[in-house]
Amino acid sequence: MTEVSCKTGVELLMDYLEGAVQDDVRTLLESHVDGCPKCAAFIASYLATPRIVREATAAAMPPELQESLLAFLRAQRGG
Ligand SMILES: [Zn+2]
């Protein structure tokens, strides 16, 4: 691979954001994103997503699940 376009970039960005790309690929991506508002916006929205999902998940978590999770965490800490 010698070139990163938006099309290949978006696919690679998913790996990039998970830290799953080689250093040379990361360098190519970063230089592309530097000059590409579309990919920069994609990264920004991707980075914003996990927090939203986490909040939604926490809100949707049933009380009994929260309690068993807390019990698990307490057991881990005491373990
Ligand atoms: Zn791009």
PDB file of C-alpha atoms and ligand atoms in Angstrom:
ATOM      1  CA  MET A   1       0.000   0.000   0.000  1.00  0.00           C
ATOM      2  CA  THR A   2       1.457   3.310  -1.034  1.00  0.00           C
ATOM      3  CA  GLU A   3      -1.519   5.616  -0.890  1.00  0.00           C
ATOM      4  CA  VAL A   4      -4.445   6.300   1.423  1.00  0.00           C
ATOM      5  CA  SER A   5      -7.682   7.573  -0.039  1.00  0.00           C
ATOM      6  CA  CYS A   6     -10.872   8.332   1.867  1.00  0.00           C
ATOM      7  CA  LYS A   7     -12.304   4.992   0.788  1.00  0.00           C
ATOM      8  CA  THR A   8      -9.416   2.899   2.074  1.00  0.00           C
ATOM      9  CA  GLY A   9      -8.905   5.434   4.832  1.00  0.00           C
ATOM     10  CA  VAL A  10     -12.245   4.855   6.532  1.00  0.00           C
ATOM     11  CA  GLU A  11     -11.642   1.118   6.622  1.00  0.00           C
ATOM     12  CA  LEU A  12      -8.129   1.611   7.943  1.00  0.00           C
ATOM     13  CA  LEU A  13      -9.241   4.255  10.411  1.00  0.00           C
ATOM     14  CA  MET A  14     -11.271   1.672  12.298  1.00  0.00           C
ATOM     15  CA  ASP A  15      -8.125  -0.401  12.786  1.00  0.00           C
ATOM     16  CA  TYR A  16      -6.085   2.727  13.395  1.00  0.00           C
ATOM     17  CA  LEU A  17      -8.394   3.873  16.187  1.00  0.00           C
ATOM     18  CA  GLU A  18      -8.103   0.457  17.783  1.00  0.00           C
ATOM     19  CA  GLY A  19      -4.329   0.618  17.565  1.00  0.00           C
ATOM     20  CA  ALA A  20      -4.275  -2.323  15.172  1.00  0.00           C
ATOM     21  CA  VAL A  21      -2.255  -0.882  12.284  1.00  0.00           C
ATOM     22  CA  GLN A  22       1.444  -0.998  11.482  1.00  0.00           C
ATOM     23  CA  ASP A  23       3.526   2.121  12.063  1.00  0.00           C
ATOM     24  CA  ASP A  24       3.933   2.818   8.344  1.00  0.00           C
ATOM     25  CA  VAL A  25       0.178   2.581   7.773  1.00  0.00           C
ATOM     26  CA  ARG A  26      -0.449   4.861  10.725  1.00  0.00           C
ATOM     27  CA  THR A  27       1.927   7.426   9.266  1.00  0.00           C
ATOM     28  CA  LEU A  28       0.107   7.311   5.921  1.00  0.00           C
ATOM     29  CA  LEU A  29      -3.260   7.685   7.623  1.00  0.00           C
ATOM     30  CA  GLU A  30      -2.143  10.567   9.792  1.00  0.00           C
ATOM     31  CA  SER A  31      -0.757  12.464   6.821  1.00  0.00           C
ATOM     32  CA  HIS A  32      -4.005  11.872   4.914  1.00  0.00           C
ATOM     33  CA  VAL A  33      -6.217  12.919   7.830  1.00  0.00           C
ATOM     34  CA  ASP A  34      -4.130  16.073   8.287  1.00  0.00           C
ATOM     35  CA  GLY A  35      -5.272  17.289   4.895  1.00  0.00           C
ATOM     36  CA  CYS A  36      -8.733  15.743   4.857  1.00  0.00           C
ATOM     37  CA  PRO A  37     -11.578  17.362   6.831  1.00  0.00           C
ATOM     38  CA  LYS A  38     -13.877  14.428   6.020  1.00  0.00           C
ATOM     39  CA  CYS A  39     -11.615  11.863   7.642  1.00  0.00           C
ATOM     40  CA  ALA A  40     -10.849  14.195  10.540  1.00  0.00           C
ATOM     41  CA  ALA A  41     -14.606  14.533  11.124  1.00  0.00           C
ATOM     42  CA  PHE A  42     -14.961  10.758  10.914  1.00  0.00           C
ATOM     43  CA  ILE A  43     -12.346  10.307  13.627  1.00  0.00           C
ATOM     44  CA  ALA A  44     -13.990  12.939  15.807  1.00  0.00           C
ATOM     45  CA  SER A  45     -17.393  11.282  15.529  1.00  0.00           C
ATOM     46  CA  TYR A  46     -15.896   7.838  16.080  1.00  0.00           C
ATOM     47  CA  LEU A  47     -14.136   9.000  19.227  1.00  0.00           C
ATOM     48  CA  ALA A  48     -17.366  10.553  20.487  1.00  0.00           C
ATOM     49  CA  THR A  49     -19.335   7.342  19.990  1.00  0.00           C
ATOM     50  CA  PRO A  50     -18.037   5.077  22.757  1.00  0.00           C
ATOM     51  CA  ARG A  51     -18.940   7.589  25.447  1.00  0.00           C
ATOM     52  CA  ILE A  52     -22.493   7.859  24.126  1.00  0.00           C
ATOM     53  CA  VAL A  53     -22.806   4.106  23.887  1.00  0.00           C
ATOM     54  CA  ARG A  54     -21.437   3.689  27.386  1.00  0.00           C
ATOM     55  CA  GLU A  55     -23.955   6.143  28.793  1.00  0.00           C
ATOM     56  CA  ALA A  56     -26.809   4.440  26.939  1.00  0.00           C
ATOM     57  CA  THR A  57     -25.658   1.046  28.165  1.00  0.00           C
ATOM     58  CA  ALA A  58     -25.408   2.203  31.762  1.00  0.00           C
ATOM     59  CA  ALA A  59     -28.871   3.738  31.612  1.00  0.00           C
ATOM     60  CA  ALA A  60     -30.323   0.573  30.113  1.00  0.00           C
ATOM     61  CA  MET A  61     -28.653  -1.778  32.569  1.00  0.00           C
ATOM     62  CA  PRO A  62     -31.219  -3.564  34.776  1.00  0.00           C
ATOM     63  CA  PRO A  63     -30.760  -3.030  38.530  1.00  0.00           C
ATOM     64  CA  GLU A  64     -30.098  -6.720  39.161  1.00  0.00           C
ATOM     65  CA  LEU A  65     -27.338  -6.664  36.574  1.00  0.00           C
ATOM     66  CA  GLN A  66     -25.838  -3.572  38.164  1.00  0.00           C
ATOM     67  CA  GLU A  67     -25.892  -5.352  41.522  1.00  0.00           C
ATOM     68  CA  SER A  68     -24.229  -8.495  40.241  1.00  0.00           C
ATOM     69  CA  LEU A  69     -21.657  -6.357  38.467  1.00  0.00           C
ATOM     70  CA  LEU A  70     -20.956  -4.478  41.688  1.00  0.00           C
ATOM     71  CA  ALA A  71     -20.714  -7.758  43.594  1.00  0.00           C
ATOM     72  CA  PHE A  72     -18.289  -9.046  40.991  1.00  0.00           C
ATOM     73  CA  LEU A  73     -16.158  -5.903  41.231  1.00  0.00           C
ATOM     74  CA  ARG A  74     -16.148  -6.085  45.023  1.00  0.00           C
ATOM     75  CA  ALA A  75     -15.083  -9.740  44.885  1.00  0.00           C
ATOM     76  CA  GLN A  76     -12.285  -8.814  42.467  1.00  0.00           C
ATOM     77  CA  ARG A  77     -11.075  -6.054  44.731  1.00  0.00           C
ATOM     78  CA  GLY A  78     -11.259  -8.220  47.849  1.00  0.00           C
ATOM     79  CA  GLY A  79      -9.841 -11.238  46.035  1.00  0.00           C
TER      80      GLY A  79
HETATM   81 ZN    ZN B   1     -10.042  11.414   3.693  1.00  0.00          ZN
END
